[in-house]
Tab-separated table of C-alpha atoms in Angstrom:
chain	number	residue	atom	x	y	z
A	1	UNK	CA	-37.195	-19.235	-18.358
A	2	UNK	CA	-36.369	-23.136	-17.105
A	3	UNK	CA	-33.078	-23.893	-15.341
A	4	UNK	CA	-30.732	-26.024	-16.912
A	5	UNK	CA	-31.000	-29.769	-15.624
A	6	UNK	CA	-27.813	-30.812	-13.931
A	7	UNK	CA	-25.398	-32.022	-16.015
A	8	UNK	CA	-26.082	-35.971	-13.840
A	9	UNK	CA	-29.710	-35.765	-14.895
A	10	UNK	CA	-29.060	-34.927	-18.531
A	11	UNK	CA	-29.360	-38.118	-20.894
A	12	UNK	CA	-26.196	-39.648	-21.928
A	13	UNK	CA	-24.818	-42.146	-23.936
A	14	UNK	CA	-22.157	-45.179	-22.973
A	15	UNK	CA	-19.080	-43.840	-22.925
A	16	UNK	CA	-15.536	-45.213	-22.944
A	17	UNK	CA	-13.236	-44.062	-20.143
A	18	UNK	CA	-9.752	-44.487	-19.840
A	19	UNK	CA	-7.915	-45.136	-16.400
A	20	UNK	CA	-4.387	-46.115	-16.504
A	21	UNK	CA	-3.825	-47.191	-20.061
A	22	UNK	CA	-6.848	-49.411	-19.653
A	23	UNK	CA	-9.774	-48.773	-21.321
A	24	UNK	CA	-13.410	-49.694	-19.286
A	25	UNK	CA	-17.169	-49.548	-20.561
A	26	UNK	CA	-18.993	-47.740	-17.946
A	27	UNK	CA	-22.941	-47.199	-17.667
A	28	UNK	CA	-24.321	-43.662	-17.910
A	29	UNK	CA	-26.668	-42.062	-15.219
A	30	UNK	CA	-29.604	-42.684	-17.236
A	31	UNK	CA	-29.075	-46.074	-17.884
A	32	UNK	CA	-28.414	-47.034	-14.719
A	33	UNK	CA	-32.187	-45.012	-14.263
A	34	UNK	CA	-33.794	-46.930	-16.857
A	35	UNK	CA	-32.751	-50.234	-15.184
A	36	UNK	CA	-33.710	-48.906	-12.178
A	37	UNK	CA	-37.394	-47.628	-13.189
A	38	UNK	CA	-36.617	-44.084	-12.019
A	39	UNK	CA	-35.761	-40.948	-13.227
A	40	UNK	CA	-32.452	-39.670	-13.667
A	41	UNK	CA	-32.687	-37.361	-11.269
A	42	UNK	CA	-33.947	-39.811	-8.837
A	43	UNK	CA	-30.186	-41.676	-9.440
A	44	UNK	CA	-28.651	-38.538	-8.951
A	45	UNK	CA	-30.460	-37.862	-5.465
A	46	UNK	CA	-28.991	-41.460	-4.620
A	47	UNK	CA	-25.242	-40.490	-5.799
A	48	UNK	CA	-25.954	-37.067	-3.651
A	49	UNK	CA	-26.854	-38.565	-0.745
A	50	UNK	CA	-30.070	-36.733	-0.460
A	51	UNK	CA	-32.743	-38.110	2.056
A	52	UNK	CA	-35.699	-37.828	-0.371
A	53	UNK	CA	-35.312	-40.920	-1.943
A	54	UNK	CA	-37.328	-44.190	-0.518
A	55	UNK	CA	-35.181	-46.555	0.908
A	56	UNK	CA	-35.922	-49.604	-1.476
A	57	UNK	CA	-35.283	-47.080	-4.237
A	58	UNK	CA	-31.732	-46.263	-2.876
A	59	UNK	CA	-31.289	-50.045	-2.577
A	60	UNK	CA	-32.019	-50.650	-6.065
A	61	UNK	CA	-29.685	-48.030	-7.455
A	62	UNK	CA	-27.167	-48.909	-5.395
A	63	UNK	CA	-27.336	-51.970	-6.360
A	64	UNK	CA	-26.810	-51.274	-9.970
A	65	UNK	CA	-24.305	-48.782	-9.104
A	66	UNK	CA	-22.410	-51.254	-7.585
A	67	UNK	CA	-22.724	-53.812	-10.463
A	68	UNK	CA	-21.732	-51.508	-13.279
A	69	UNK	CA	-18.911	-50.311	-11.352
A	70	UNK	CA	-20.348	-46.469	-11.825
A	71	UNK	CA	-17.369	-44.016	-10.554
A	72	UNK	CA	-18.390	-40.186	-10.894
A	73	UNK	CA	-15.919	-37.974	-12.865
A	74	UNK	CA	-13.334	-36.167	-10.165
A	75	UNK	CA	-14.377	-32.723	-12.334
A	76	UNK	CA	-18.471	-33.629	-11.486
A	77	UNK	CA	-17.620	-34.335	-7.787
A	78	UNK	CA	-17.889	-30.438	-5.932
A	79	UNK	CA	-16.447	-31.381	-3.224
A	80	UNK	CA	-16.583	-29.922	0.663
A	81	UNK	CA	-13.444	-28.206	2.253
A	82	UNK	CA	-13.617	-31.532	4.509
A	83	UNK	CA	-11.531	-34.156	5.645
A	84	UNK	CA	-13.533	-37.069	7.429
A	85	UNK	CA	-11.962	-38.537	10.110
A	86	UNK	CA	-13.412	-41.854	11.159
A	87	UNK	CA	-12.502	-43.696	14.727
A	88	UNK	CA	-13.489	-46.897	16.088
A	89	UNK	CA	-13.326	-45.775	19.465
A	90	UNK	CA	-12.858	-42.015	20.614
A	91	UNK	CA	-12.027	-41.831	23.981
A	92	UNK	CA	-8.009	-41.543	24.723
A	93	UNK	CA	-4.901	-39.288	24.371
A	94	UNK	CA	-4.291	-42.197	21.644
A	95	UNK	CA	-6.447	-40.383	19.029
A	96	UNK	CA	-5.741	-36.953	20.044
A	97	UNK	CA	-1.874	-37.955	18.452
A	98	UNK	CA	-3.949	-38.762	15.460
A	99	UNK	CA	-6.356	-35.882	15.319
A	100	UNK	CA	-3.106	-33.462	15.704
A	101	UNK	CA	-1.625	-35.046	12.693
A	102	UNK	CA	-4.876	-35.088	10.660
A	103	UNK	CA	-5.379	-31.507	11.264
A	104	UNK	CA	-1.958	-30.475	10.625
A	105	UNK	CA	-2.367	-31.829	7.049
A	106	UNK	CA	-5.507	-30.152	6.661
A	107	UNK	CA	-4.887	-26.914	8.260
A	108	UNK	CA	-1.839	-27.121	5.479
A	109	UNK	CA	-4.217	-27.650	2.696
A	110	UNK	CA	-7.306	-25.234	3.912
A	111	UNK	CA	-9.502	-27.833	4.953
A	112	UNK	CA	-11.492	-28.848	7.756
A	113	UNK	CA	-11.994	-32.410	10.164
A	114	UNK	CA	-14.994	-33.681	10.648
A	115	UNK	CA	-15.150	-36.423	13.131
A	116	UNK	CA	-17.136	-39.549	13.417
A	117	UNK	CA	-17.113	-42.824	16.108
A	118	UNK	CA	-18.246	-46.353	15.220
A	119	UNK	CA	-18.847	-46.727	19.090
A	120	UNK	CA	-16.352	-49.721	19.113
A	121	UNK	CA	-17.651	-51.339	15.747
A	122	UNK	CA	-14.853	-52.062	13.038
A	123	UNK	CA	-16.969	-51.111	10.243
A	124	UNK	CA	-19.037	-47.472	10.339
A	125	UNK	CA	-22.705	-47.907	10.025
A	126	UNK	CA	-24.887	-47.534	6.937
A	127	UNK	CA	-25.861	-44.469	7.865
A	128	UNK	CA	-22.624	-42.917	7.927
A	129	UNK	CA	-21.541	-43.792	4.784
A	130	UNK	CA	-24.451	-42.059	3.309
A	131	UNK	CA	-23.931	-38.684	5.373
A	132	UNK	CA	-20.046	-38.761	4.031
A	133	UNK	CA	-22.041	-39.024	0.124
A	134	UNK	CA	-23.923	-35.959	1.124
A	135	UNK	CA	-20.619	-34.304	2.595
A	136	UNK	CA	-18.633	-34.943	-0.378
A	137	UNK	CA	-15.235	-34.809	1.802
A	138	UNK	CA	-11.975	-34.875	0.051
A	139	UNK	CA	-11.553	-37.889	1.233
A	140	UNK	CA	-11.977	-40.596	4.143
A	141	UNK	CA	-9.574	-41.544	6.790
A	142	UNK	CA	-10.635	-44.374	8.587
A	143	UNK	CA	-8.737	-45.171	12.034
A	144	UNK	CA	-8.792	-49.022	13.432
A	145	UNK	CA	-11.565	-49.230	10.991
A	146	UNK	CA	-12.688	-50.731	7.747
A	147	UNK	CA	-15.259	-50.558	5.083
A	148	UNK	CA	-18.099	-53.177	3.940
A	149	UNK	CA	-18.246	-53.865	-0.354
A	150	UNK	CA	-21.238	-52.140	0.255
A	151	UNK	CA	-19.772	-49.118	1.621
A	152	UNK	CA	-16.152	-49.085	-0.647
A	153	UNK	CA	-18.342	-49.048	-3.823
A	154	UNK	CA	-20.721	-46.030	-2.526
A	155	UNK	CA	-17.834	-43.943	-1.997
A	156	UNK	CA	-15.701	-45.028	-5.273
A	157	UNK	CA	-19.336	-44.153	-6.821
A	158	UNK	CA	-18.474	-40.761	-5.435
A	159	UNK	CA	-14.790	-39.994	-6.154
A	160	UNK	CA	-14.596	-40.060	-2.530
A	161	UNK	CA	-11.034	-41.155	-2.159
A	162	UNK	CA	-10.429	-43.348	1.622
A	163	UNK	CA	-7.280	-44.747	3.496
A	164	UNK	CA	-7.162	-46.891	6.758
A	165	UNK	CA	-4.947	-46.096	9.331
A	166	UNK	CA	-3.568	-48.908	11.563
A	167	UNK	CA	-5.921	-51.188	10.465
A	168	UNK	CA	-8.200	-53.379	12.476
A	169	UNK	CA	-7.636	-56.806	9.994
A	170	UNK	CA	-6.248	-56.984	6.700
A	171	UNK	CA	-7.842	-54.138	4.593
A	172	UNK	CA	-7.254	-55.858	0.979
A	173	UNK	CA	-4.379	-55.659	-1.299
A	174	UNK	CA	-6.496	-52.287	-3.209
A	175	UNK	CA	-7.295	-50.846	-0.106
A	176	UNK	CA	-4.621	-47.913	0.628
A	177	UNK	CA	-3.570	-47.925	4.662
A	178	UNK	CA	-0.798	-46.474	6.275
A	179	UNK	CA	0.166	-48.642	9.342
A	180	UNK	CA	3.157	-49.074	12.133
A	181	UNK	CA	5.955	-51.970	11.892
A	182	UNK	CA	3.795	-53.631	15.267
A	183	UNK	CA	5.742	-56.892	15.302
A	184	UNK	CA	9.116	-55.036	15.116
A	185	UNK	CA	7.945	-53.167	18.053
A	186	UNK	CA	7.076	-56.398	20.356
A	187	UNK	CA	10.004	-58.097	19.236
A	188	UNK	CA	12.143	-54.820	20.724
A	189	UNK	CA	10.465	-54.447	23.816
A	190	UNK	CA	10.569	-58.117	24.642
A	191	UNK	CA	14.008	-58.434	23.681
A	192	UNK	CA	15.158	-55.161	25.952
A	193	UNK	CA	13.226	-57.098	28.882
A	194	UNK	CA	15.691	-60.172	28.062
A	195	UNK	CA	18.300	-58.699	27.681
A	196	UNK	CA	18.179	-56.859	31.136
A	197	UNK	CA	18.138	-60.531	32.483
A	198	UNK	CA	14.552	-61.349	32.747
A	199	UNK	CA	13.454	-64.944	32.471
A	200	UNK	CA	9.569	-64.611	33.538
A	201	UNK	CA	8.106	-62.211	31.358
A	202	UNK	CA	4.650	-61.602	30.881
A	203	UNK	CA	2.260	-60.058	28.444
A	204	UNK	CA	-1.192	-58.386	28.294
A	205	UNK	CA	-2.181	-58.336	25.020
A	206	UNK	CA	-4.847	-55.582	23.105
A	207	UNK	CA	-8.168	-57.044	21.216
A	208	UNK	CA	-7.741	-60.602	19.465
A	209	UNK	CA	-9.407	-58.867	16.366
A	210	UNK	CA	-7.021	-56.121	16.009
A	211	UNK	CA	-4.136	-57.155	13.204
A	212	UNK	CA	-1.859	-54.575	15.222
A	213	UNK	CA	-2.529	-56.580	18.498
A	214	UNK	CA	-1.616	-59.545	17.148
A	215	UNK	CA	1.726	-58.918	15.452
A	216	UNK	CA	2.846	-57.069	19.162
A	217	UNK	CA	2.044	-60.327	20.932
A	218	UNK	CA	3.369	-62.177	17.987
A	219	UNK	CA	7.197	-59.764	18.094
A	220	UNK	CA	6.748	-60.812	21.963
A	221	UNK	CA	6.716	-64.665	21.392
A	222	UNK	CA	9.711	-64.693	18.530
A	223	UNK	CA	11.983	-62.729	21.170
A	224	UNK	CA	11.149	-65.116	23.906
A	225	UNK	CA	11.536	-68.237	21.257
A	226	UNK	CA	14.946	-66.218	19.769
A	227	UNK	CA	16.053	-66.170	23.358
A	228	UNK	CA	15.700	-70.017	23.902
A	229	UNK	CA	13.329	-68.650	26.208
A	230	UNK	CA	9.414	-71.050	27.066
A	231	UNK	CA	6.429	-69.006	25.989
A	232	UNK	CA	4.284	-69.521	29.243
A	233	UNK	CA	0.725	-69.424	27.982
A	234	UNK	CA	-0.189	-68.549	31.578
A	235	UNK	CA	2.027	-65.237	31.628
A	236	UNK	CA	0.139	-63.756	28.779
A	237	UNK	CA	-3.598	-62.052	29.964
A	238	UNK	CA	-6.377	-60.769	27.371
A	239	UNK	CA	-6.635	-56.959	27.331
A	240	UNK	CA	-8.144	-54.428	25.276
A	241	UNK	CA	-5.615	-51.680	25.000
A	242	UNK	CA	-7.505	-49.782	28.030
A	243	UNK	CA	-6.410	-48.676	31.258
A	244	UNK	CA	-8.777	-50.773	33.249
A	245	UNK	CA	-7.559	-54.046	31.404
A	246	UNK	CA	-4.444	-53.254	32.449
A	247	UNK	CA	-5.556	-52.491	35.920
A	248	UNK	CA	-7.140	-56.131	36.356
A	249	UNK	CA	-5.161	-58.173	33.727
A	250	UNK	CA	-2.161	-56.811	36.172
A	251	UNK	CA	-3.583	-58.203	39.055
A	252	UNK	CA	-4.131	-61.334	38.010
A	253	UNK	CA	-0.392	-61.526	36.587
A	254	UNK	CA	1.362	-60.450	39.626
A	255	UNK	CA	-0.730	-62.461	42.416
A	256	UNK	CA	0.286	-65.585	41.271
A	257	UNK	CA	2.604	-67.524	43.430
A	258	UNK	CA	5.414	-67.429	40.292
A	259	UNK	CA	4.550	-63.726	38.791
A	260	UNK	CA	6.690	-62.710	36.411
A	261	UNK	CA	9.912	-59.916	36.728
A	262	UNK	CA	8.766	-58.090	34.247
A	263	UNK	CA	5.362	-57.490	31.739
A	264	UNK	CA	4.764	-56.249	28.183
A	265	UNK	CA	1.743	-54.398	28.417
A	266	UNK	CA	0.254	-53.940	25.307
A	267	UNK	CA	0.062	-50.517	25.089
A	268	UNK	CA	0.799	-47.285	27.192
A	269	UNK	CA	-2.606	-46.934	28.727
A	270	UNK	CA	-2.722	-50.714	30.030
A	271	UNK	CA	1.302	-50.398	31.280
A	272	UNK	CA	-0.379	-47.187	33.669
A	273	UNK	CA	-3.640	-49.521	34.844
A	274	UNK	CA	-0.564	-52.024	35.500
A	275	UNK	CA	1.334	-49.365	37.208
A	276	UNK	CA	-2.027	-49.030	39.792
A	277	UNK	CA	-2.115	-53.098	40.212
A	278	UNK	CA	1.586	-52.883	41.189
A	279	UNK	CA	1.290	-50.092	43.806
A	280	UNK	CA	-2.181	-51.648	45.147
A	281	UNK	CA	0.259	-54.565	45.849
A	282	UNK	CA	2.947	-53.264	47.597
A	283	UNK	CA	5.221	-53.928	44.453
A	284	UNK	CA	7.957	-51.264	43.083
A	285	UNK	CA	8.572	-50.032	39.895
A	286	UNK	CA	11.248	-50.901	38.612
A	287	UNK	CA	12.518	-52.602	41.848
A	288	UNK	CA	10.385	-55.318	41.879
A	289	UNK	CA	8.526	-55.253	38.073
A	290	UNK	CA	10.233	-53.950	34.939
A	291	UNK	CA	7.039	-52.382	32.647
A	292	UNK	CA	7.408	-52.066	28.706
A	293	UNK	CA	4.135	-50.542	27.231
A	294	UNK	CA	3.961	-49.220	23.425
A	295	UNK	CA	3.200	-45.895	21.701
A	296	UNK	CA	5.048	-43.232	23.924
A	297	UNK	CA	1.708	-41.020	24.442
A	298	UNK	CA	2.561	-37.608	25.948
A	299	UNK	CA	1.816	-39.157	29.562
A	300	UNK	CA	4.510	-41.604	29.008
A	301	UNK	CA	8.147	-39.643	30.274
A	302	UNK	CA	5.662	-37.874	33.116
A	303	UNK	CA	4.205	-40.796	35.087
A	304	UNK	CA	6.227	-42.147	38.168
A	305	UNK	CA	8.693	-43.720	37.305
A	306	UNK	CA	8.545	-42.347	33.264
A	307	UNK	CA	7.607	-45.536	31.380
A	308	UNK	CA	9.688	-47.354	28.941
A	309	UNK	CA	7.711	-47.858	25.499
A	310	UNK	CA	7.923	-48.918	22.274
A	311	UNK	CA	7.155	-45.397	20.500
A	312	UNK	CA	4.664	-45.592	17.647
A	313	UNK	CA	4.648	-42.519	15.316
A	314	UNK	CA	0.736	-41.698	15.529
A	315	UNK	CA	1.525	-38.089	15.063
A	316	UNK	CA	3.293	-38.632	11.672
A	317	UNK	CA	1.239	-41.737	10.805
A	318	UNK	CA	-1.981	-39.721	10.735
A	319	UNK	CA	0.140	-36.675	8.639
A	320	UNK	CA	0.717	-39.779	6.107
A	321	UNK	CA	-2.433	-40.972	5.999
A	322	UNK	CA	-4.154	-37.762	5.502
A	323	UNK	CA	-1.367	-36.506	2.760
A	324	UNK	CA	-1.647	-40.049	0.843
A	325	UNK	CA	-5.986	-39.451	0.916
A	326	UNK	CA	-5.715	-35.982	-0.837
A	327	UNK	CA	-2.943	-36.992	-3.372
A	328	UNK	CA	-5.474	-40.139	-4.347
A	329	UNK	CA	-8.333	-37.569	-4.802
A	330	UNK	CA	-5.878	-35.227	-7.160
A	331	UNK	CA	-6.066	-35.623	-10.872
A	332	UNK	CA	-2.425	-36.464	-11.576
A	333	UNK	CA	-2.916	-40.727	-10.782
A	334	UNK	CA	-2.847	-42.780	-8.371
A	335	UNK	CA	0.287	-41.919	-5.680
A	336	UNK	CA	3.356	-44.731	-5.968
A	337	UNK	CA	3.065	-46.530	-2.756
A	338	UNK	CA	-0.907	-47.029	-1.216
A	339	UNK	CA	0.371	-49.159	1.353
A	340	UNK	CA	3.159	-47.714	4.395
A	341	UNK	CA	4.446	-49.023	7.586
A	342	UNK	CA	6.030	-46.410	9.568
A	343	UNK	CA	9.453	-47.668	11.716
A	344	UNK	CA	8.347	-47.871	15.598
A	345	UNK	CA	11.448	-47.547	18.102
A	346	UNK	CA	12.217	-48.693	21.659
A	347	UNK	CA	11.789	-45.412	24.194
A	348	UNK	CA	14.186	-46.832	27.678
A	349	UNK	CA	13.445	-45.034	30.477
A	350	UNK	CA	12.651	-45.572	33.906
A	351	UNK	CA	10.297	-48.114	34.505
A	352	UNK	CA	12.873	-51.150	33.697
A	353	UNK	CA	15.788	-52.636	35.382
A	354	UNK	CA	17.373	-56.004	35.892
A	355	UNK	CA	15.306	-58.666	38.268
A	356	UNK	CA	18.308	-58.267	40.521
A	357	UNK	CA	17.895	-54.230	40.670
A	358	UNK	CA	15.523	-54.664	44.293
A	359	UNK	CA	17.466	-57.055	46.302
């Protein structure tokens, strides 16, 4: 007695399917396979991500995929107990916040995290978005990351729901990301730094490609500008949101002959390389240098003196981020609002004063 074929490699007819009150012609498995030249069990393979399939083969059926807009039905799509969690970079107490809130969600719903690094790239490699096809996750949260067309159509092909936290550039008005109000935040820590009677204030900023980066430095300028205050192009360094940019970028700030009172430093983990540039020369916190830095990390109240920060809700973000990817994967619709910004808030503690506080 034969097994029955699965129900992907059984022939099937065009079908009418209806998202939304709109009504969409969508090509059937073995359609796509005739196109193709292969069988449909060869297609499903592809949609499976199994490696037996020869990689100009994939190509082609992804390729047709892709152009018929192909989107497996939820009740076809087995999925894993999985949540994937996706970073650009995994290396700091920044995406431990964010693996905490991730995991709370799933913990909550019986799932599991399974984690993945770009190793600094903004987009995950080829290869990864095939293993998260063969995975079948519950969905995709990507973290200072993005997707290629290539890769957003593979997992729609899959009913593999995905949502970008904090992300790197402008995801696309479809694209669901949950995100941080960054230029609020600048514009707060800036303005606490004028309003404590500082006149020379500089910056270091994070990565000129990151969309968070740029609205910080961005809240920085409009408080300076709101202030009547010059934007000195030579008081704001290039960082890249670690602790040895803030190390050096510090350095160079506060051994010129007119260094400023007081520095926005991006982040928390470049305010504590800034912290090591100040004691290397001689300078005290707050005394002589009043330090803002930005997401209140667990090291922030403990360092010496505790730093003041612009806190950014990672914790809660990633809790958001994960809730909002399982609601898109349930059968009930799409959720009511695919893109958030959480509210960030200004943290004052030790590590600012006015210019006037060391003489």
């Amino acid at each position: 007695m034969t097994s029955p074929e699965p129900a992907e490699s059984r022939p099937q007819t065009r079908t009418q399917s209806r998202t939304q009150g709109r009504t969409a012609q969508t090509a059937t498995l073995a359609e796509i396979a005739r196109e193709a030249g292969v069988s449909a069990p060869t297609v499903s393979k592809v949609l499976n991500g199994r490696a037996d399939v020869a990689p100009a083969t994939r190509a082609r059926v992804e390729d047709l995929l892709r152009a018929h807009g192909y989107r497996r039905r939820r009740a076809e799509a087995t999925r894993s107990p999985l949540i994937d969690l996706v970073f650009h970079e995994l290396e700091s107490a920044w995406a431990m916040e964010v693996i905490r809130g991730v995991e709370n969600v799933a913990r909550d719903a019986g799932l599991s995290v399974v984690l993945s690094e770009s190793a600094g790239r903004l987009t995950p490699g080829r290869t990864w978005a095939d293993q998260v096809a063969a995975r079948r996750p519950h969905g995709v949260v990507l973290v200072l990351s993005g997707l290629d067309a290539s890769q957003r159509a593979l997992l729609t092909s899959r009913s593999i729901p995905f949502v970008v936290m904090d992300p790197a550039g402008d995801p696309g008005a479809d694209v669901p990301s949950i995100g941080a109000t960054n230029w609020q935040g600048g514009l707060a820590a800036t303005r606490h730094l004028v309003e404590l009677g500082h006149r020379r204030i500089g910056a270091i900023t994070g990565p000129s490609q990151m969309m968070c980066s740029r609205a910080r430095i961005d809240g920085y300028r409009a408080a300076l500008e709101t202030a009547g205050l010059p934007v000195d192009p030579e008081l704001i360094a290039d960082g890249d949101f670690h602790h040895e940019a803030g190390y050096r970028r510090g350095l160079e700030l506060l051994r010129r002959p007119d260094r400023p009172t007081a520095v926005f430093a991006g982040n928390d983990l470049q305010a504590l390389g800034l912290y090591e540039a100040a004691r290397e020369l001689g300078l005290r916190i707050p005394e002589d240098l009043s330090v803002v830095g930005f997401d209140d990390l667990p090291v922030a109240p403990l360092v010496g003196p505790p730093l003041t920060t612009v806190r950014q809700p990672l914790t809660e973000m990633a809790e958001a981020a994960a809730k909002l990817v399982l609601d898109l994967g349930r059968e009930e619709g799409t959720p009511a609002a695919t893109r958030v910004e959480l509210a960030t808030s200004l943290v004052v503690r030790s590590s600012t004063a006015s210019p006037l506080a060391g003489r």
